[in-house]
PDB file of C-alpha atoms in Angstrom:
ATOM      1  CA  MET V   1      36.780  15.932  40.620  1.00  0.00           C
ATOM      2  CA  PRO V   2      35.128  12.618  39.694  1.00  0.00           C
ATOM      3  CA  THR V   3      33.728  12.414  36.213  1.00  0.00           C
ATOM      4  CA  THR V   4      30.361  10.901  35.422  1.00  0.00           C
ATOM      5  CA  PRO V   5      30.723   7.783  33.271  1.00  0.00           C
ATOM      6  CA  THR V   6      29.026   8.170  29.940  1.00  0.00           C
ATOM      7  CA  ALA V   7      26.985   5.457  28.335  1.00  0.00           C
ATOM      8  CA  PRO V   8      28.602   3.900  25.287  1.00  0.00           C
ATOM      9  CA  ILE V   9      27.203   5.063  21.995  1.00  0.00           C
ATOM     10  CA  VAL V  10      25.488   2.156  20.289  1.00  0.00           C
ATOM     11  CA  THR V  11      25.579   2.396  16.539  1.00  0.00           C
ATOM     12  CA  PRO V  12      22.550   0.694  14.983  1.00  0.00           C
ATOM     13  CA  ALA V  13      23.309  -2.125  12.626  1.00  0.00           C
ATOM     14  CA  PRO V  14      22.995  -1.067   9.004  1.00  0.00           C
ATOM     15  CA  ALA V  15      19.789  -2.155   7.362  1.00  0.00           C
ATOM     16  CA  THR V  16      19.975  -4.926   4.826  1.00  0.00           C
ATOM     17  CA  PRO V  17      20.217  -3.277   1.425  1.00  0.00           C
ATOM     18  CA  HIS V  18      17.242  -3.763  -0.845  1.00  0.00           C
ATOM     19  CA  PRO V  19      17.303  -4.440  -4.537  1.00  0.00           C
ATOM     20  CA  GLN V  20      16.139  -1.291  -6.279  1.00  0.00           C
ATOM     21  CA  PRO V  21      14.900  -0.291  -9.739  1.00  0.00           C
ATOM     22  CA  SER V  22      17.804   0.046 -12.155  1.00  0.00           C
ATOM     23  CA  SER V  23      16.434   2.940 -14.205  1.00  0.00           C
ATOM     24  CA  LEU V  24      13.418   5.096 -14.939  1.00  0.00           C
ATOM     25  CA  ALA V  25      12.469   2.653 -17.704  1.00  0.00           C
ATOM     26  CA  ASP V  26      12.571  -0.189 -15.171  1.00  0.00           C
ATOM     27  CA  LEU V  27      10.204   1.790 -12.939  1.00  0.00           C
ATOM     28  CA  PHE V  28       7.858   2.548 -15.843  1.00  0.00           C
ATOM     29  CA  PHE V  29       7.618  -1.012 -17.152  1.00  0.00           C
ATOM     30  CA  SER V  30       7.440  -2.547 -13.665  1.00  0.00           C
ATOM     31  CA  PHE V  31       4.450  -0.401 -12.709  1.00  0.00           C
ATOM     32  CA  THR V  32       2.854  -0.902 -16.119  1.00  0.00           C
ATOM     33  CA  LEU V  33       2.977  -4.691 -15.700  1.00  0.00           C
ATOM     34  CA  LEU V  34       1.783  -4.311 -12.120  1.00  0.00           C
ATOM     35  CA  ALA V  35      -1.192  -2.165 -13.142  1.00  0.00           C
ATOM     36  CA  LEU V  36      -2.185  -4.567 -15.906  1.00  0.00           C
ATOM     37  CA  GLN V  37      -2.532  -7.383 -13.360  1.00  0.00           C
ATOM     38  CA  GLY V  38      -5.015  -5.550 -11.139  1.00  0.00           C
ATOM     39  CA  PHE V  39      -8.737  -5.951 -11.740  1.00  0.00           C
ATOM     40  CA  GLY V  40     -10.890  -3.925  -9.357  1.00  0.00           C
ATOM     41  CA  GLY V  41      -8.176  -3.734  -6.702  1.00  0.00           C
ATOM     42  CA  VAL V  42      -4.436  -3.964  -7.181  1.00  0.00           C
ATOM     43  CA  LEU V  43      -3.340  -4.105  -3.531  1.00  0.00           C
ATOM     44  CA  ALA V  44      -2.657  -7.851  -3.514  1.00  0.00           C
ATOM     45  CA  VAL V  45      -0.676  -7.631  -6.748  1.00  0.00           C
ATOM     46  CA  VAL V  46       1.342  -4.630  -5.513  1.00  0.00           C
ATOM     47  CA  GLN V  47       2.304  -6.396  -2.298  1.00  0.00           C
ATOM     48  CA  ARG V  48       3.367  -9.577  -4.118  1.00  0.00           C
ATOM     49  CA  GLU V  49       5.352  -7.760  -6.805  1.00  0.00           C
ATOM     50  CA  LEU V  50       7.083  -5.099  -4.683  1.00  0.00           C
ATOM     51  CA  VAL V  51       7.680  -7.075  -1.471  1.00  0.00           C
ATOM     52  CA  GLU V  52       7.966 -10.728  -2.488  1.00  0.00           C
ATOM     53  CA  LYS V  53       9.286 -10.679  -6.052  1.00  0.00           C
ATOM     54  CA  LYS V  54      11.243  -7.460  -6.585  1.00  0.00           C
ATOM     55  CA  ARG V  55      11.945  -6.890  -2.840  1.00  0.00           C
ATOM     56  CA  TRP V  56      12.054  -3.111  -3.305  1.00  0.00           C
ATOM     57  CA  LEU V  57      10.288  -2.848   0.092  1.00  0.00           C
ATOM     58  CA  SER V  58      10.241  -4.962   3.237  1.00  0.00           C
ATOM     59  CA  LYS V  59       6.889  -5.935   4.733  1.00  0.00           C
ATOM     60  CA  GLU V  60       7.283  -3.257   7.408  1.00  0.00           C
ATOM     61  CA  GLU V  61       8.148  -0.560   4.872  1.00  0.00           C
ATOM     62  CA  PHE V  62       5.225  -1.594   2.693  1.00  0.00           C
ATOM     63  CA  VAL V  63       2.771  -1.347   5.595  1.00  0.00           C
ATOM     64  CA  GLU V  64       4.101   2.090   6.582  1.00  0.00           C
ATOM     65  CA  GLU V  65       4.096   3.520   3.062  1.00  0.00           C
ATOM     66  CA  TRP V  66       0.699   2.009   2.272  1.00  0.00           C
ATOM     67  CA  ALA V  67      -0.724   3.714   5.370  1.00  0.00           C
ATOM     68  CA  VAL V  68       0.635   7.066   4.182  1.00  0.00           C
ATOM     69  CA  ALA V  69      -0.668   6.446   0.639  1.00  0.00           C
ATOM     70  CA  GLN V  70      -4.151   5.778   2.019  1.00  0.00           C
ATOM     71  CA  ILE V  71      -4.504   9.096   3.791  1.00  0.00           C
ATOM     72  CA  MET V  72      -3.262  11.100   0.799  1.00  0.00           C
ATOM     73  CA  PRO V  73      -5.812  12.362  -1.728  1.00  0.00           C
ATOM     74  CA  GLY V  74      -6.170  10.234  -4.843  1.00  0.00           C
ATOM     75  CA  PRO V  75      -6.005   6.487  -5.555  1.00  0.00           C
ATOM     76  CA  ASN V  76      -3.932   4.601  -2.991  1.00  0.00           C
ATOM     77  CA  VAL V  77      -1.867   2.595  -5.431  1.00  0.00           C
ATOM     78  CA  VAL V  78      -1.061   5.616  -7.564  1.00  0.00           C
ATOM     79  CA  ASN V  79       0.123   7.462  -4.449  1.00  0.00           C
ATOM     80  CA  LEU V  80       2.268   4.472  -3.465  1.00  0.00           C
ATOM     81  CA  SER V  81       3.827   4.214  -6.926  1.00  0.00           C
ATOM     82  CA  MET V  82       4.820   7.893  -6.831  1.00  0.00           C
ATOM     83  CA  MET V  83       6.301   7.506  -3.350  1.00  0.00           C
ATOM     84  CA  ILE V  84       8.412   4.544  -4.462  1.00  0.00           C
ATOM     85  CA  GLY V  85       9.515   6.275  -7.654  1.00  0.00           C
ATOM     86  CA  SER V  86      10.465   9.387  -5.687  1.00  0.00           C
ATOM     87  CA  ARG V  87      12.377   7.301  -3.147  1.00  0.00           C
ATOM     88  CA  TYR V  88      14.863   6.095  -5.774  1.00  0.00           C
ATOM     89  CA  PHE V  89      14.913   8.782  -8.489  1.00  0.00           C
ATOM     90  CA  GLY V  90      13.245  11.879  -7.040  1.00  0.00           C
ATOM     91  CA  LEU V  91      10.649  13.726  -9.109  1.00  0.00           C
ATOM     92  CA  PRO V  92      11.566  11.968 -12.413  1.00  0.00           C
ATOM     93  CA  GLY V  93      11.076   8.635 -10.667  1.00  0.00           C
ATOM     94  CA  ALA V  94       7.680   9.669  -9.314  1.00  0.00           C
ATOM     95  CA  LEU V  95       6.573  10.749 -12.787  1.00  0.00           C
ATOM     96  CA  ALA V  96       7.891   7.563 -14.423  1.00  0.00           C
ATOM     97  CA  ALA V  97       6.044   5.384 -11.909  1.00  0.00           C
ATOM     98  CA  LEU V  98       2.878   7.451 -12.350  1.00  0.00           C
ATOM     99  CA  ALA V  99       3.092   7.142 -16.134  1.00  0.00           C
ATOM    100  CA  GLY V 100       3.591   3.396 -15.799  1.00  0.00           C
ATOM    101  CA  MET V 101       0.521   3.084 -13.606  1.00  0.00           C
ATOM    102  CA  LEU V 102      -1.755   5.118 -15.886  1.00  0.00           C
ATOM    103  CA  THR V 103      -0.738   5.092 -19.556  1.00  0.00           C
ATOM    104  CA  VAL V 104      -1.445   1.579 -20.844  1.00  0.00           C
ATOM    105  CA  PRO V 105      -4.275   0.806 -18.354  1.00  0.00           C
ATOM    106  CA  LEU V 106      -6.000   4.058 -19.402  1.00  0.00           C
ATOM    107  CA  ILE V 107      -5.928   3.043 -23.068  1.00  0.00           C
ATOM    108  CA  ILE V 108      -7.283  -0.420 -22.249  1.00  0.00           C
ATOM    109  CA  ALA V 109      -9.951   1.013 -19.933  1.00  0.00           C
ATOM    110  CA  LEU V 110     -11.197   3.322 -22.673  1.00  0.00           C
ATOM    111  CA  MET V 111     -11.420   0.416 -25.132  1.00  0.00           C
ATOM    112  CA  LEU V 112     -13.251  -1.740 -22.594  1.00  0.00           C
ATOM    113  CA  ALA V 113     -15.636   1.109 -21.802  1.00  0.00           C
ATOM    114  CA  VAL V 114     -16.668   1.223 -25.443  1.00  0.00           C
ATOM    115  CA  LEU V 115     -17.273  -2.539 -25.465  1.00  0.00           C
ATOM    116  CA  TYR V 116     -19.073  -2.476 -22.104  1.00  0.00           C
ATOM    117  CA  ALA V 117     -21.497   0.168 -23.356  1.00  0.00           C
ATOM    118  CA  GLN V 118     -22.644  -2.305 -26.006  1.00  0.00           C
ATOM    119  CA  PHE V 119     -22.830  -5.469 -23.854  1.00  0.00           C
ATOM    120  CA  ALA V 120     -23.588  -4.136 -20.329  1.00  0.00           C
ATOM    121  CA  THR V 121     -27.072  -5.698 -20.232  1.00  0.00           C
ATOM    122  CA  HIS V 122     -25.861  -9.166 -21.224  1.00  0.00           C
ATOM    123  CA  PRO V 123     -26.310 -11.607 -18.281  1.00  0.00           C
ATOM    124  CA  GLY V 124     -22.953 -13.223 -18.930  1.00  0.00           C
ATOM    125  CA  VAL V 125     -21.114  -9.890 -18.669  1.00  0.00           C
ATOM    126  CA  ALA V 126     -22.907  -8.969 -15.419  1.00  0.00           C
ATOM    127  CA  GLY V 127     -22.088 -12.389 -13.928  1.00  0.00           C
ATOM    128  CA  ALA V 128     -18.422 -12.119 -14.907  1.00  0.00           C
ATOM    129  CA  LEU V 129     -18.122  -8.732 -13.181  1.00  0.00           C
ATOM    130  CA  ARG V 130     -19.721 -10.088  -9.989  1.00  0.00           C
ATOM    131  CA  GLY V 131     -17.249 -12.972 -10.030  1.00  0.00           C
ATOM    132  CA  MET V 132     -14.303 -10.593 -10.363  1.00  0.00           C
ATOM    133  CA  SER V 133     -15.555  -8.611  -7.356  1.00  0.00           C
ATOM    134  CA  ALA V 134     -15.624 -11.740  -5.195  1.00  0.00           C
ATOM    135  CA  VAL V 135     -12.091 -12.720  -6.231  1.00  0.00           C
ATOM    136  CA  THR V 136     -10.815  -9.197  -5.545  1.00  0.00           C
ATOM    137  CA  ALA V 137     -12.264  -9.223  -2.026  1.00  0.00           C
ATOM    138  CA  GLY V 138     -10.593 -12.564  -1.322  1.00  0.00           C
ATOM    139  CA  MET V 139      -7.220 -11.330  -2.596  1.00  0.00           C
ATOM    140  CA  ILE V 140      -7.377  -8.217  -0.393  1.00  0.00           C
ATOM    141  CA  ILE V 141      -8.228 -10.279   2.710  1.00  0.00           C
ATOM    142  CA  ALA V 142      -5.362 -12.688   1.960  1.00  0.00           C
ATOM    143  CA  THR V 143      -2.943  -9.769   1.578  1.00  0.00           C
ATOM    144  CA  GLY V 144      -4.043  -8.341   4.928  1.00  0.00           C
ATOM    145  CA  LEU V 145      -3.367 -11.675   6.624  1.00  0.00           C
ATOM    146  CA  LYS V 146       0.073 -11.931   5.011  1.00  0.00           C
ATOM    147  CA  LEU V 147       1.043  -8.438   6.198  1.00  0.00           C
ATOM    148  CA  ALA V 148      -0.285  -8.896   9.743  1.00  0.00           C
ATOM    149  CA  PRO V 149       3.073 -10.214  11.149  1.00  0.00           C
ATOM    150  CA  ALA V 150       4.615  -6.816  10.307  1.00  0.00           C
ATOM    151  CA  LEU V 151       2.561  -5.339  13.167  1.00  0.00           C
ATOM    152  CA  LYS V 152       4.939  -6.987  15.669  1.00  0.00           C
ATOM    153  CA  THR V 153       7.467  -4.208  15.086  1.00  0.00           C
ATOM    154  CA  ASN V 154       4.921  -1.382  15.165  1.00  0.00           C
ATOM    155  CA  PRO V 155       5.567   1.139  18.007  1.00  0.00           C
ATOM    156  CA  LEU V 156       1.994   0.662  19.268  1.00  0.00           C
ATOM    157  CA  GLY V 157       2.307  -3.097  19.622  1.00  0.00           C
ATOM    158  CA  TRP V 158       0.182  -5.666  17.842  1.00  0.00           C
ATOM    159  CA  ARG V 159      -2.639  -5.651  20.433  1.00  0.00           C
ATOM    160  CA  VAL V 160      -3.272  -1.919  20.045  1.00  0.00           C
ATOM    161  CA  CYS V 161      -3.003  -2.253  16.253  1.00  0.00           C
ATOM    162  CA  LEU V 162      -5.621  -5.017  16.278  1.00  0.00           C
ATOM    163  CA  LEU V 163      -7.845  -2.863  18.503  1.00  0.00           C
ATOM    164  CA  PHE V 164      -7.658   0.014  16.025  1.00  0.00           C
ATOM    165  CA  SER V 165      -8.329  -2.427  13.170  1.00  0.00           C
ATOM    166  CA  ALA V 166     -11.416  -3.749  14.952  1.00  0.00           C
ATOM    167  CA  LEU V 167     -12.697  -0.216  15.637  1.00  0.00           C
ATOM    168  CA  CYS V 168     -12.138   0.703  11.990  1.00  0.00           C
ATOM    169  CA  PHE V 169     -14.079  -2.375  10.820  1.00  0.00           C
ATOM    170  CA  LEU V 170     -16.860  -1.559  13.280  1.00  0.00           C
ATOM    171  CA  GLY V 171     -17.119   2.018  12.064  1.00  0.00           C
ATOM    172  CA  VAL V 172     -16.906   1.340   8.329  1.00  0.00           C
ATOM    173  CA  ALA V 173     -18.606  -2.029   7.847  1.00  0.00           C
ATOM    174  CA  LEU V 174     -21.210  -2.070  10.633  1.00  0.00           C
ATOM    175  CA  LEU V 175     -21.967   1.550  11.548  1.00  0.00           C
ATOM    176  CA  ARG V 176     -21.479   2.828   7.974  1.00  0.00           C
ATOM    177  CA  LEU V 177     -19.641   5.943   9.149  1.00  0.00           C
ATOM    178  CA  PRO V 178     -17.956   8.135   6.505  1.00  0.00           C
ATOM    179  CA  LEU V 179     -14.381   7.062   5.872  1.00  0.00           C
ATOM    180  CA  ALA V 180     -13.118  10.623   6.373  1.00  0.00           C
ATOM    181  CA  TYR V 181     -14.392  10.607   9.989  1.00  0.00           C
ATOM    182  CA  ILE V 182     -12.725   7.247  10.636  1.00  0.00           C
ATOM    183  CA  LEU V 183      -9.411   8.474   9.254  1.00  0.00           C
ATOM    184  CA  ILE V 184      -9.495  11.703  11.255  1.00  0.00           C
ATOM    185  CA  CYS V 185     -10.546  10.132  14.577  1.00  0.00           C
ATOM    186  CA  LEU V 186      -8.799   6.746  14.601  1.00  0.00           C
ATOM    187  CA  GLY V 187      -5.877   7.840  12.432  1.00  0.00           C
ATOM    188  CA  GLY V 188      -5.295  10.908  14.571  1.00  0.00           C
ATOM    189  CA  ALA V 189      -5.448   8.907  17.796  1.00  0.00           C
ATOM    190  CA  ALA V 190      -3.065   6.250  16.438  1.00  0.00           C
ATOM    191  CA  CYS V 191      -0.570   8.871  15.227  1.00  0.00           C
ATOM    192  CA  THR V 192      -0.649  10.644  18.594  1.00  0.00           C
ATOM    193  CA  LEU V 193      -0.079   7.413  20.525  1.00  0.00           C
ATOM    194  CA  ALA V 194       2.764   6.347  18.211  1.00  0.00           C
ATOM    195  CA  TYR V 195       4.409   9.779  18.514  1.00  0.00           C
ATOM    196  CA  ARG V 196       4.306   9.593  22.319  1.00  0.00           C
ATOM    197  CA  LYS V 197       5.708   6.063  22.308  1.00  0.00           C
ATOM    198  CA  LEU V 198       8.591   7.020  20.038  1.00  0.00           C
ATOM    199  CA  ALA V 199       9.316  10.212  21.987  1.00  0.00           C
ATOM    200  CA  ALA V 200       9.350   8.435  25.371  1.00  0.00           C
TER     201      ALA V 200
END
């Protein structure tokens, strides 16, 4: 009785190993330094430190984990820090990264709040804060452009990803729709399409 030839089993090539944090203290101090560099938006700093300098994440991994961090309750960067800490050291790692993100910046924020209460009406202080906002917006746009090539390996393809990005911009920036509706509708549709692509 003839036997049906079986297809050879292809073993995927092992992924290139990443550098990783050496200890809980390394996690704590790394995220402390990272948090101290962010003024009004730490996304650009996080991407540069974790992907380009420390190389704890590839661009693709950063995009995927950032997307998950965005849909979780709480600040995005705090969620991301806990996910990275948990990836390498479990719950202690998540707590060390969280402490690094919050401890020193919280102390500084409280001190600045006391100073701001005394000088908030000064024109120079108001102008400095407006300038920081403009710089933060520019850094976030630049980070988005740097991460865009990672969409090539997305299961949906870069054209569909750009379409979803355009719809998200339309809904948030032009139509002023609540972000929760955008996440539920567009995020749900994107997840469903990606699931079908991967299952096919």
